[in-house]
PDB file of C-alpha atoms in Angstrom:
ATOM      1  CA  MET X1323     -28.878   8.416 -23.519  1.00 26.00           C
ATOM      2  CA  LEU X1324     -26.393   6.996 -26.095  1.00 30.00           C
ATOM      3  CA  SER X1325     -27.458   6.462 -29.996  1.00 33.00           C
ATOM      4  CA  ILE X1326     -24.759   3.594 -30.181  1.00 35.00           C
ATOM      5  CA  LYS X1327     -23.322   1.143 -28.054  1.00 40.00           C
ATOM      6  CA  LYS X1328     -19.269  -0.255 -28.901  1.00 43.00           C
ATOM      7  CA  LYS X1329     -18.230  -2.850 -26.523  1.00 48.00           C
ATOM      8  CA  ASP X1330     -14.519  -3.218 -28.333  1.00 51.00           C
ATOM      9  CA  GLY X1331     -12.809  -3.161 -31.532  1.00 51.00           C
ATOM     10  CA  PHE X1332     -11.011   0.302 -32.053  1.00 51.00           C
ATOM     11  CA  LYS X1333      -8.121   1.480 -34.085  1.00 57.00           C
ATOM     12  CA  ASP X1334      -4.786   0.479 -32.249  1.00 70.00           C
ATOM     13  CA  GLU X1335      -6.219  -0.512 -28.965  1.00 79.00           C
ATOM     14  CA  ARG X1336      -4.940  -3.227 -27.206  1.00 82.00           C
ATOM     15  CA  HIS X1337      -6.455  -6.410 -25.110  1.00 86.00           C
ATOM     16  CA  ILE X1338      -4.046  -8.295 -22.937  1.00 87.00           C
ATOM     17  CA  ILE X1339      -5.253 -11.728 -21.105  1.00 87.00           C
ATOM     18  CA  VAL X1340      -2.975 -12.531 -18.297  1.00 86.00           C
ATOM     19  CA  SER X1341      -2.740 -16.376 -17.505  1.00 82.00           C
ATOM     20  CA  ASP X1342      -3.419 -17.435 -14.556  1.00 82.00           C
ATOM     21  CA  THR X1343      -0.947 -20.483 -14.385  1.00 83.00           C
ATOM     22  CA  TYR X1344       1.333 -18.783 -11.675  1.00 78.00           C
ATOM     23  CA  SER X1345      -1.148 -17.030  -9.693  1.00 80.00           C
ATOM     24  CA  GLU X1346      -0.932 -20.044  -6.751  1.00 80.00           C
ATOM     25  CA  GLN X1347       2.592 -18.892  -6.404  1.00 79.00           C
ATOM     26  CA  LEU X1348       2.536 -16.045  -6.490  1.00 77.00           C
ATOM     27  CA  ASN X1349       0.299 -15.810  -3.682  1.00 76.00           C
ATOM     28  CA  GLN X1350       2.181 -17.533  -1.696  1.00 74.00           C
ATOM     29  CA  LEU X1351       4.701 -14.415  -1.800  1.00 74.00           C
ATOM     30  CA  PRO X1352       4.599 -11.895   0.797  1.00 69.00           C
ATOM     31  CA  LEU X1353       5.768  -9.330  -1.401  1.00 68.00           C
ATOM     32  CA  THR X1354       2.486  -9.441  -3.558  1.00 75.00           C
ATOM     33  CA  GLN X1355       0.412  -8.981  -0.837  1.00 75.00           C
ATOM     34  CA  GLY X1356      -1.811 -11.158  -3.152  1.00 82.00           C
ATOM     35  CA  THR X1357      -1.664  -9.132  -6.258  1.00 88.00           C
ATOM     36  CA  THR X1358      -3.645 -11.265  -9.064  1.00 89.00           C
ATOM     37  CA  ILE X1359      -3.615  -9.301 -12.896  1.00 91.00           C
ATOM     38  CA  LYS X1360      -6.749 -11.307 -15.196  1.00 91.00           C
ATOM     39  CA  GLU X1361      -6.536  -8.169 -17.679  1.00 92.00           C
ATOM     40  CA  MET X1362      -5.617  -4.923 -19.081  1.00 91.00           C
ATOM     41  CA  GLY X1363      -6.267  -3.277 -22.441  1.00 89.00           C
ATOM     42  CA  TYR X1364      -5.526  -0.209 -23.759  1.00 90.00           C
ATOM     43  CA  TYR X1365      -8.832   2.119 -25.800  1.00 91.00           C
ATOM     44  CA  PRO X1366      -7.640   5.323 -27.190  1.00 90.00           C
ATOM     45  CA  LYS X1367     -10.569   7.323 -28.588  1.00 89.00           C
ATOM     46  CA  ALA X1368     -12.533   4.953 -27.841  1.00 88.00           C
ATOM     47  CA  LYS X1369     -15.963   6.977 -29.120  1.00 85.00           C
ATOM     48  CA  TYR X1370     -19.908   4.708 -28.609  1.00 86.00           C
ATOM     49  CA  HIS X1371     -17.396   2.625 -25.610  1.00 91.00           C
ATOM     50  CA  TYR X1372     -19.978   1.316 -23.266  1.00 92.00           C
ATOM     51  CA  ARG X1373     -19.780  -1.609 -21.075  1.00 90.00           C
ATOM     52  CA  GLU X1374     -22.215  -3.387 -18.526  1.00 89.00           C
ATOM     53  CA  ARG X1375     -22.286  -5.474 -16.677  1.00 86.00           C
ATOM     54  CA  TYR X1376     -25.216  -6.659 -13.856  1.00 76.00           C
ATOM     55  CA  HIS X1377     -23.851  -9.108 -12.220  1.00 70.00           C
ATOM     56  CA  ASP X1378     -20.795  -9.270  -9.224  1.00 66.00           C
ATOM     57  CA  LEU X1379     -17.513  -8.734 -10.823  1.00 77.00           C
ATOM     58  CA  THR X1380     -14.958 -10.904  -8.552  1.00 83.00           C
ATOM     59  CA  ASP X1381     -12.480  -8.335  -9.683  1.00 90.00           C
ATOM     60  CA  PHE X1382     -11.068  -4.849  -9.012  1.00 93.00           C
ATOM     61  CA  ILE X1383     -11.036  -2.639 -12.414  1.00 93.00           C
ATOM     62  CA  LEU X1384      -8.591   0.155 -12.567  1.00 93.00           C
ATOM     63  CA  ILE X1385      -9.363   3.352 -14.925  1.00 94.00           C
ATOM     64  CA  PHE X1386      -7.098   5.862 -16.343  1.00 93.00           C
ATOM     65  CA  CYS X1387      -8.498   8.380 -18.452  1.00 92.00           C
ATOM     66  CA  LEU X1388      -5.500   9.058 -20.331  1.00 88.00           C
ATOM     67  CA  ASP X1389      -7.673  12.174 -22.403  1.00 89.00           C
ATOM     68  CA  GLY X1390     -11.159  13.426 -23.131  1.00 93.00           C
ATOM     69  CA  GLU X1391     -14.200  12.279 -21.319  1.00 94.00           C
ATOM     70  CA  GLY X1392     -16.423   9.421 -19.734  1.00 95.00           C
ATOM     71  CA  VAL X1393     -18.853   8.515 -17.126  1.00 95.00           C
ATOM     72  CA  VAL X1394     -19.039   5.388 -14.720  1.00 94.00           C
ATOM     73  CA  SER X1395     -22.300   4.709 -12.433  1.00 92.00           C
ATOM     74  CA  LEU X1396     -22.219   2.197  -9.725  1.00 90.00           C
ATOM     75  CA  ASN X1397     -25.384  -0.075  -8.638  1.00 85.00           C
ATOM     76  CA  GLY X1398     -26.534   2.428  -6.072  1.00 72.00           C
ATOM     77  CA  SER X1399     -23.426   4.385  -5.412  1.00 77.00           C
ATOM     78  CA  GLY X1400     -23.488   7.300  -7.744  1.00 87.00           C
ATOM     79  CA  THR X1401     -22.662   7.961 -11.122  1.00 92.00           C
ATOM     80  CA  TYR X1402     -18.791   9.603 -11.741  1.00 93.00           C
ATOM     81  CA  GLN X1403     -17.604  11.998 -14.892  1.00 93.00           C
ATOM     82  CA  LEU X1404     -14.191  11.767 -15.701  1.00 94.00           C
ATOM     83  CA  LYS X1405     -11.981  13.847 -17.770  1.00 92.00           C
ATOM     84  CA  ARG X1406      -8.329  13.990 -19.308  1.00 88.00           C
ATOM     85  CA  GLY X1407      -5.578  12.708 -15.480  1.00 86.00           C
ATOM     86  CA  ASP X1408      -9.059  11.089 -13.603  1.00 90.00           C
ATOM     87  CA  ILE X1409      -8.271   7.237 -12.144  1.00 91.00           C
ATOM     88  CA  PHE X1410     -11.836   5.638 -11.241  1.00 93.00           C
ATOM     89  CA  CYS X1411     -11.370   1.687  -9.609  1.00 92.00           C
ATOM     90  CA  ILE X1412     -14.677   0.537 -10.054  1.00 91.00           C
ATOM     91  CA  PRO X1413     -14.717  -1.987  -6.906  1.00 89.00           C
ATOM     92  CA  LYS X1414     -14.942  -5.419  -6.579  1.00 89.00           C
ATOM     93  CA  ASN X1415     -18.542  -7.443  -6.444  1.00 86.00           C
ATOM     94  CA  MET X1416     -20.387  -4.297  -7.260  1.00 87.00           C
ATOM     95  CA  GLY X1417     -22.720  -3.994 -10.622  1.00 88.00           C
ATOM     96  CA  HIS X1418     -21.999  -0.292 -13.313  1.00 91.00           C
ATOM     97  CA  TYR X1419     -21.687   0.593 -16.023  1.00 91.00           C
ATOM     98  CA  TYR X1420     -19.460   2.756 -17.756  1.00 94.00           C
ATOM     99  CA  TYR X1421     -19.907   4.608 -21.204  1.00 94.00           C
ATOM    100  CA  SER X1422     -16.883   7.369 -23.304  1.00 94.00           C
ATOM    101  CA  SER X1423     -18.506  10.920 -24.335  1.00 93.00           C
ATOM    102  CA  GLU X1424     -19.957  10.806 -27.985  1.00 90.00           C
ATOM    103  CA  THR X1425     -18.565  14.711 -28.329  1.00 92.00           C
ATOM    104  CA  ASN X1426     -14.702  14.308 -26.509  1.00 93.00           C
ATOM    105  CA  PRO X1427     -14.409  10.698 -26.723  1.00 93.00           C
ATOM    106  CA  TRP X1428     -12.095   9.472 -23.944  1.00 94.00           C
ATOM    107  CA  SER X1429      -8.419   7.895 -24.425  1.00 92.00           C
ATOM    108  CA  ILE X1430      -8.215   4.937 -21.259  1.00 93.00           C
ATOM    109  CA  LEU X1431      -5.723   2.296 -20.070  1.00 91.00           C
ATOM    110  CA  TRP X1432      -6.827  -0.413 -17.549  1.00 93.00           C
ATOM    111  CA  VAL X1433      -6.511  -3.522 -15.691  1.00 94.00           C
ATOM    112  CA  HIS X1434      -8.322  -5.884 -14.105  1.00 93.00           C
ATOM    113  CA  PHE X1435      -6.823  -7.354 -10.951  1.00 93.00           C
ATOM    114  CA  ASP X1436      -7.485  -8.906  -7.328  1.00 91.00           C
ATOM    115  CA  THR X1437      -5.880  -8.453  -4.330  1.00 88.00           C
ATOM    116  CA  LYS X1438      -6.234 -10.179  -0.821  1.00 84.00           C
ATOM    117  CA  VAL X1439      -5.228  -6.257   1.415  1.00 81.00           C
ATOM    118  CA  PRO X1440      -7.538  -3.769  -1.369  1.00 83.00           C
ATOM    119  CA  GLU X1441      -7.088  -1.503   2.579  1.00 81.00           C
ATOM    120  CA  THR X1442      -3.715  -1.187   1.369  1.00 76.00           C
ATOM    121  CA  PHE X1443      -4.616   0.921  -1.467  1.00 80.00           C
ATOM    122  CA  GLN X1444      -7.678   2.788  -0.318  1.00 78.00           C
ATOM    123  CA  LEU X1445      -9.258   0.269  -3.168  1.00 79.00           C
ATOM    124  CA  GLU X1446     -12.731   0.239  -0.844  1.00 71.00           C
ATOM    125  CA  ARG X1447     -13.246   3.142  -0.076  1.00 71.00           C
ATOM    126  CA  ARG X1448     -11.589   4.934  -2.975  1.00 69.00           C
ATOM    127  CA  LEU X1449     -13.263   5.524  -6.358  1.00 82.00           C
ATOM    128  CA  LEU X1450     -12.167   8.365  -7.678  1.00 85.00           C
ATOM    129  CA  THR X1451      -8.595  10.364  -7.454  1.00 84.00           C
ATOM    130  CA  GLN X1452      -7.992  13.017  -9.836  1.00 80.00           C
ATOM    131  CA  ILE X1453      -4.062  13.915 -10.993  1.00 77.00           C
ATOM    132  CA  SER X1454      -4.186  17.255 -12.649  1.00 70.00           C
ATOM    133  CA  SER X1455      -0.682  17.732 -12.343  1.00 70.00           C
ATOM    134  CA  PRO X1456       1.191  16.424 -16.283  1.00 71.00           C
ATOM    135  CA  GLU X1457       4.455  15.704 -13.994  1.00 71.00           C
ATOM    136  CA  LYS X1458       2.622  13.100 -11.936  1.00 75.00           C
ATOM    137  CA  ASN X1459       0.112  12.222 -14.894  1.00 77.00           C
ATOM    138  CA  HIS X1460       3.370  11.155 -16.977  1.00 78.00           C
ATOM    139  CA  TRP X1461       5.159   9.273 -14.284  1.00 79.00           C
ATOM    140  CA  ILE X1462       1.114   7.250 -14.473  1.00 83.00           C
ATOM    141  CA  GLN X1463       1.164   6.839 -17.563  1.00 82.00           C
ATOM    142  CA  ASP X1464       5.285   5.845 -17.899  1.00 83.00           C
ATOM    143  CA  ASP X1465       3.870   2.919 -15.229  1.00 85.00           C
ATOM    144  CA  PHE X1466       0.898   1.537 -17.294  1.00 85.00           C
ATOM    145  CA  ILE X1467       2.986   1.149 -20.408  1.00 84.00           C
ATOM    146  CA  LYS X1468       5.943  -0.605 -18.443  1.00 85.00           C
ATOM    147  CA  LEU X1469       2.522  -3.175 -17.032  1.00 88.00           C
ATOM    148  CA  PHE X1470       1.716  -3.029 -20.739  1.00 85.00           C
ATOM    149  CA  ASP X1471       4.566  -4.068 -22.246  1.00 84.00           C
ATOM    150  CA  ILE X1472       5.648  -6.348 -19.467  1.00 84.00           C
ATOM    151  CA  SER X1473       2.915  -8.316 -20.030  1.00 83.00           C
ATOM    152  CA  GLU X1474       2.932  -9.021 -23.459  1.00 80.00           C
ATOM    153  CA  LYS X1475       6.801 -10.461 -23.293  1.00 75.00           C
ATOM    154  CA  SER X1476       6.141 -13.653 -21.836  1.00 69.00           C
ATOM    155  CA  ASN X1477       4.355 -15.898 -20.276  1.00 75.00           C
ATOM    156  CA  ASP X1478       6.778 -17.133 -17.276  1.00 80.00           C
ATOM    157  CA  PHE X1479       6.768 -16.338 -13.482  1.00 82.00           C
ATOM    158  CA  GLU X1480       9.347 -13.795 -13.218  1.00 80.00           C
ATOM    159  CA  THR X1481       7.376 -11.927 -15.766  1.00 83.00           C
ATOM    160  CA  ALA X1482       4.050 -12.734 -13.832  1.00 85.00           C
ATOM    161  CA  LEU X1483       5.718 -11.976 -10.490  1.00 85.00           C
ATOM    162  CA  CYS X1484       7.381  -8.492 -12.043  1.00 85.00           C
ATOM    163  CA  ALA X1485       4.212  -7.322 -13.490  1.00 88.00           C
ATOM    164  CA  VAL X1486       2.216  -8.195 -10.162  1.00 89.00           C
ATOM    165  CA  GLN X1487       5.210  -5.754  -7.930  1.00 85.00           C
ATOM    166  CA  LEU X1488       5.054  -2.722 -10.891  1.00 87.00           C
ATOM    167  CA  LEU X1489       1.134  -3.091 -10.506  1.00 90.00           C
ATOM    168  CA  ASN X1490       1.266  -2.743  -6.571  1.00 87.00           C
ATOM    169  CA  THR X1491       4.164   0.156  -7.250  1.00 84.00           C
ATOM    170  CA  LEU X1492       1.342   2.015  -9.582  1.00 86.00           C
ATOM    171  CA  LEU X1493      -1.431   1.414  -6.867  1.00 87.00           C
ATOM    172  CA  VAL X1494       0.570   2.627  -4.289  1.00 82.00           C
ATOM    173  CA  GLU X1495       1.601   5.928  -6.394  1.00 79.00           C
ATOM    174  CA  ILE X1496      -2.059   6.640  -7.321  1.00 82.00           C
ATOM    175  CA  ILE X1497      -2.660   7.357  -3.217  1.00 77.00           C
ATOM    176  CA  PHE X1498       0.737   9.487  -2.681  1.00 72.00           C
ATOM    177  CA  LEU X1499       0.231  11.386  -6.103  1.00 68.00           C
ATOM    178  CA  LYS X1500      -3.468  12.379  -5.747  1.00 65.00           C
ATOM    179  CA  ASP X1501      -4.327  16.081  -6.388  1.00 57.00           C
ATOM    180  CA  GLU X1502      -5.261  16.528  -2.027  1.00 55.00           C
ATOM    181  CA  LEU X1503      -2.228  15.337  -1.249  1.00 48.00           C
ATOM    182  CA  GLN X1504      -0.296  17.947  -3.250  1.00 45.00           C
ATOM    183  CA  GLN X1505       0.251  19.749  -0.114  1.00 45.00           C
ATOM    184  CA  ASP X1506       1.464  17.527   1.386  1.00 62.00           C
ATOM    185  CA  LYS X1507       5.719  16.715   0.902  1.00 73.00           C
ATOM    186  CA  GLN X1508       5.300  13.163   3.088  1.00 79.00           C
ATOM    187  CA  ASN X1509       4.152  12.121  -0.689  1.00 76.00           C
ATOM    188  CA  LEU X1510       6.187  13.196  -2.526  1.00 79.00           C
ATOM    189  CA  TYR X1511       9.414  12.738  -0.358  1.00 87.00           C
ATOM    190  CA  LEU X1512       7.436   8.931  -0.491  1.00 86.00           C
ATOM    191  CA  ALA X1513       7.117   9.089  -4.484  1.00 83.00           C
ATOM    192  CA  LYS X1514      11.330   9.926  -4.854  1.00 87.00           C
ATOM    193  CA  SER X1515      12.238   7.623  -2.060  1.00 91.00           C
ATOM    194  CA  ILE X1516      11.505   5.091  -3.746  1.00 88.00           C
ATOM    195  CA  LYS X1517      12.620   6.270  -7.762  1.00 85.00           C
ATOM    196  CA  PHE X1518      16.092   7.089  -6.508  1.00 90.00           C
ATOM    197  CA  LEU X1519      16.469   3.306  -4.416  1.00 91.00           C
ATOM    198  CA  ASN X1520      14.950   1.533  -7.647  1.00 85.00           C
ATOM    199  CA  LYS X1521      18.040   3.983  -9.089  1.00 86.00           C
ATOM    200  CA  ASN X1522      20.632   2.071  -6.687  1.00 91.00           C
ATOM    201  CA  LEU X1523      19.561  -1.321  -6.158  1.00 89.00           C
ATOM    202  CA  SER X1524      23.371  -2.228  -7.046  1.00 89.00           C
ATOM    203  CA  LYS X1525      24.810  -0.140  -4.505  1.00 90.00           C
ATOM    204  CA  THR X1526      24.667  -0.085   0.121  1.00 90.00           C
ATOM    205  CA  LEU X1527      22.876   2.618   1.231  1.00 93.00           C
ATOM    206  CA  THR X1528      22.697   3.882   4.500  1.00 94.00           C
ATOM    207  CA  LEU X1529      19.784   5.450   6.081  1.00 95.00           C
ATOM    208  CA  GLN X1530      21.737   8.878   5.832  1.00 96.00           C
ATOM    209  CA  GLU X1531      21.917   8.663   2.203  1.00 96.00           C
ATOM    210  CA  MET X1532      18.956   8.074   1.575  1.00 96.00           C
ATOM    211  CA  ALA X1533      18.212  10.561   3.743  1.00 95.00           C
ATOM    212  CA  ASN X1534      20.672  13.528   2.183  1.00 95.00           C
ATOM    213  CA  HIS X1535      19.197  12.629  -1.206  1.00 94.00           C
ATOM    214  CA  LEU X1536      15.729  13.998  -0.132  1.00 93.00           C
ATOM    215  CA  ASN X1537      17.673  16.918   1.594  1.00 93.00           C
ATOM    216  CA  ILE X1538      15.635  15.750   5.755  1.00 93.00           C
ATOM    217  CA  SER X1539      16.529  13.837   8.391  1.00 93.00           C
ATOM    218  CA  GLN X1540      16.584   9.931   8.830  1.00 94.00           C
ATOM    219  CA  SER X1541      13.585  10.126  11.780  1.00 93.00           C
ATOM    220  CA  TYR X1542      12.013  12.364   8.970  1.00 93.00           C
ATOM    221  CA  LEU X1543      12.201  10.043   6.271  1.00 94.00           C
ATOM    222  CA  SER X1544      11.626   7.002   8.684  1.00 94.00           C
ATOM    223  CA  SER X1545       8.500   8.113   9.457  1.00 92.00           C
ATOM    224  CA  ILE X1546       7.031   8.142   6.341  1.00 90.00           C
ATOM    225  CA  TYR X1547       7.893   5.045   5.619  1.00 90.00           C
ATOM    226  CA  LYS X1548       6.401   3.795   8.855  1.00 89.00           C
ATOM    227  CA  LYS X1549       2.878   5.989   8.229  1.00 84.00           C
ATOM    228  CA  TYR X1550       2.856   4.702   4.178  1.00 80.00           C
ATOM    229  CA  LEU X1551       4.644   1.590   3.488  1.00 82.00           C
ATOM    230  CA  HIS X1552       4.359  -0.114   7.288  1.00 84.00           C
ATOM    231  CA  LYS X1553       8.028  -0.836   7.007  1.00 88.00           C
ATOM    232  CA  SER X1554      11.678   1.245   7.674  1.00 93.00           C
ATOM    233  CA  PRO X1555      14.012   2.584   4.367  1.00 94.00           C
ATOM    234  CA  ILE X1556      15.893  -0.443   4.647  1.00 93.00           C
ATOM    235  CA  GLU X1557      13.249  -2.851   4.494  1.00 90.00           C
ATOM    236  CA  TYR X1558      11.737  -1.413   1.656  1.00 89.00           C
ATOM    237  CA  PHE X1559      15.019  -0.995   0.036  1.00 91.00           C
ATOM    238  CA  ASN X1560      16.033  -4.681   0.721  1.00 88.00           C
ATOM    239  CA  GLU X1561      12.911  -6.101  -0.585  1.00 86.00           C
ATOM    240  CA  ILE X1562      13.313  -4.242  -3.855  1.00 86.00           C
ATOM    241  CA  LYS X1563      17.180  -6.502  -3.648  1.00 89.00           C
ATOM    242  CA  ILE X1564      15.812  -9.369  -3.711  1.00 89.00           C
ATOM    243  CA  GLU X1565      12.843  -8.749  -6.158  1.00 83.00           C
ATOM    244  CA  GLN X1566      16.323  -8.331  -8.979  1.00 85.00           C
ATOM    245  CA  ALA X1567      17.531 -11.415  -6.978  1.00 89.00           C
ATOM    246  CA  CYS X1568      14.821 -13.233  -8.672  1.00 86.00           C
ATOM    247  CA  LYS X1569      15.498 -12.240 -12.340  1.00 80.00           C
ATOM    248  CA  TYR X1570      19.062 -13.468 -11.918  1.00 84.00           C
ATOM    249  CA  LEU X1571      18.211 -16.560 -10.408  1.00 87.00           C
ATOM    250  CA  LYS X1572      16.873 -17.479 -12.852  1.00 79.00           C
ATOM    251  CA  MET X1573      17.805 -15.544 -15.947  1.00 77.00           C
ATOM    252  CA  SER X1574      21.142 -15.722 -15.515  1.00 81.00           C
ATOM    253  CA  ASP X1575      24.656 -18.375 -14.197  1.00 84.00           C
ATOM    254  CA  LEU X1576      25.762 -15.829 -12.275  1.00 88.00           C
ATOM    255  CA  LYS X1577      26.445 -17.112  -8.397  1.00 91.00           C
ATOM    256  CA  ILE X1578      24.781 -16.788  -5.678  1.00 92.00           C
ATOM    257  CA  TYR X1579      27.804 -14.584  -3.774  1.00 92.00           C
ATOM    258  CA  GLU X1580      27.622 -12.569  -7.271  1.00 92.00           C
ATOM    259  CA  ILE X1581      24.157 -11.578  -7.157  1.00 93.00           C
ATOM    260  CA  GLY X1582      24.322 -10.951  -4.173  1.00 92.00           C
ATOM    261  CA  ASN X1583      27.156  -8.470  -4.536  1.00 91.00           C
ATOM    262  CA  GLN X1584      25.205  -6.785  -7.257  1.00 90.00           C
ATOM    263  CA  LEU X1585      22.947  -6.296  -5.244  1.00 92.00           C
ATOM    264  CA  GLY X1586      24.930  -4.794  -2.418  1.00 91.00           C
ATOM    265  CA  PHE X1587      24.641  -7.534  -0.078  1.00 90.00           C
ATOM    266  CA  THR X1588      28.803  -7.955   0.600  1.00 87.00           C
ATOM    267  CA  ASP X1589      27.894 -10.740   3.445  1.00 90.00           C
ATOM    268  CA  PRO X1590      26.803 -13.632   1.471  1.00 89.00           C
ATOM    269  CA  TYR X1591      25.319 -15.549   4.958  1.00 91.00           C
ATOM    270  CA  TYR X1592      23.474 -12.182   4.773  1.00 90.00           C
ATOM    271  CA  PHE X1593      21.682 -12.749   1.789  1.00 92.00           C
ATOM    272  CA  SER X1594      20.760 -15.731   1.786  1.00 92.00           C
ATOM    273  CA  ARG X1595      19.217 -14.894   5.256  1.00 90.00           C
ATOM    274  CA  ALA X1596      17.124 -11.594   3.636  1.00 90.00           C
ATOM    275  CA  PHE X1597      15.942 -13.492   0.620  1.00 91.00           C
ATOM    276  CA  LYS X1598      14.631 -17.047   3.139  1.00 90.00           C
ATOM    277  CA  LYS X1599      12.955 -13.553   4.465  1.00 87.00           C
ATOM    278  CA  ASN X1600      11.303 -12.325   2.003  1.00 85.00           C
ATOM    279  CA  MET X1601      10.649 -15.903  -1.085  1.00 86.00           C
ATOM    280  CA  HIS X1602      10.448 -18.377   1.702  1.00 87.00           C
ATOM    281  CA  LEU X1603      13.649 -20.648  -0.163  1.00 88.00           C
ATOM    282  CA  SER X1604      17.214 -20.245  -0.014  1.00 92.00           C
ATOM    283  CA  PRO X1605      18.268 -18.963  -2.736  1.00 92.00           C
ATOM    284  CA  LYS X1606      20.114 -22.368  -4.047  1.00 91.00           C
ATOM    285  CA  GLU X1607      16.443 -23.551  -3.924  1.00 91.00           C
ATOM    286  CA  TYR X1608      14.554 -21.329  -5.510  1.00 88.00           C
ATOM    287  CA  ARG X1609      16.936 -21.748  -8.756  1.00 87.00           C
ATOM    288  CA  GLN X1610      16.649 -24.935  -8.443  1.00 85.00           C
ATOM    289  CA  LYS X1611      12.655 -24.741  -8.486  1.00 81.00           C
ATOM    290  CA  TYR X1612      12.540 -21.981 -11.238  1.00 73.00           C
ATOM    291  CA  ARG X1613      15.501 -22.477 -13.459  1.00 65.00           C
ATOM    292  CA  SER X1614      14.445 -26.011 -13.674  1.00 52.00           C
ATOM    293  CA  SER X1615      11.048 -24.585 -15.597  1.00 48.00           C
ATOM    294  CA  LEU X1616      12.568 -22.762 -18.232  1.00 44.00           C
TER     295      LEU X1616
END
């Protein structure tokens, strides 16, 4: 039994409530997979931290234990001990309570969110994920912190889109970096490949170049992407290029063909077709719609 219960107010804590102004617009974009962020927080050394919900909650809650220990209990579905490096996803529509250890209080990052495709991220069949590798643990922490930093900067459509995409990336990384896949090279190849593509958005990479970076065959790389992301490496590369194009169209005065060139699209017509396929608007229409809101 806890002798003291405390719901919030921890030293150096961070708490962000995310506006739902752009939720409807974001849900219409294939890139977001229907993901919306409600709020997020950071509770360091949260002694006596306690939260209890008997009523159904319409959000998923992702808890990442950075340090210390704590307990999560789901109504009728068991009790789980969390320690450093553990990640827990509380399913939506499920009563629960969780609390920090009194003797070794946890430091946690957490986010409330929803998605239309929970099966893609294995959210309803996978609760506790353990990531004991220091390198992988740091990787997850880094993306969580980026999510906080982006969400705190401003309240506009572009920021909301970036935050949702980063959360989706984070959810995918959690699947691929978990301990039981440590011996499975495929998840490591995919994670390294995604990082490589994000660093080379200005280039026109071929499938061969992508495979060469990992020292594997083209067919093997393609099979990994098909297995985990249900698309080819080139398709995925084009999608993240379009995300960057959105930022340029809204935040810069670059001409549309110049944006295409900066993202490796040497053919402006191909760039326009690829953009419209993903965003349901041409680059010109997108700029007119979202620049007018600045």
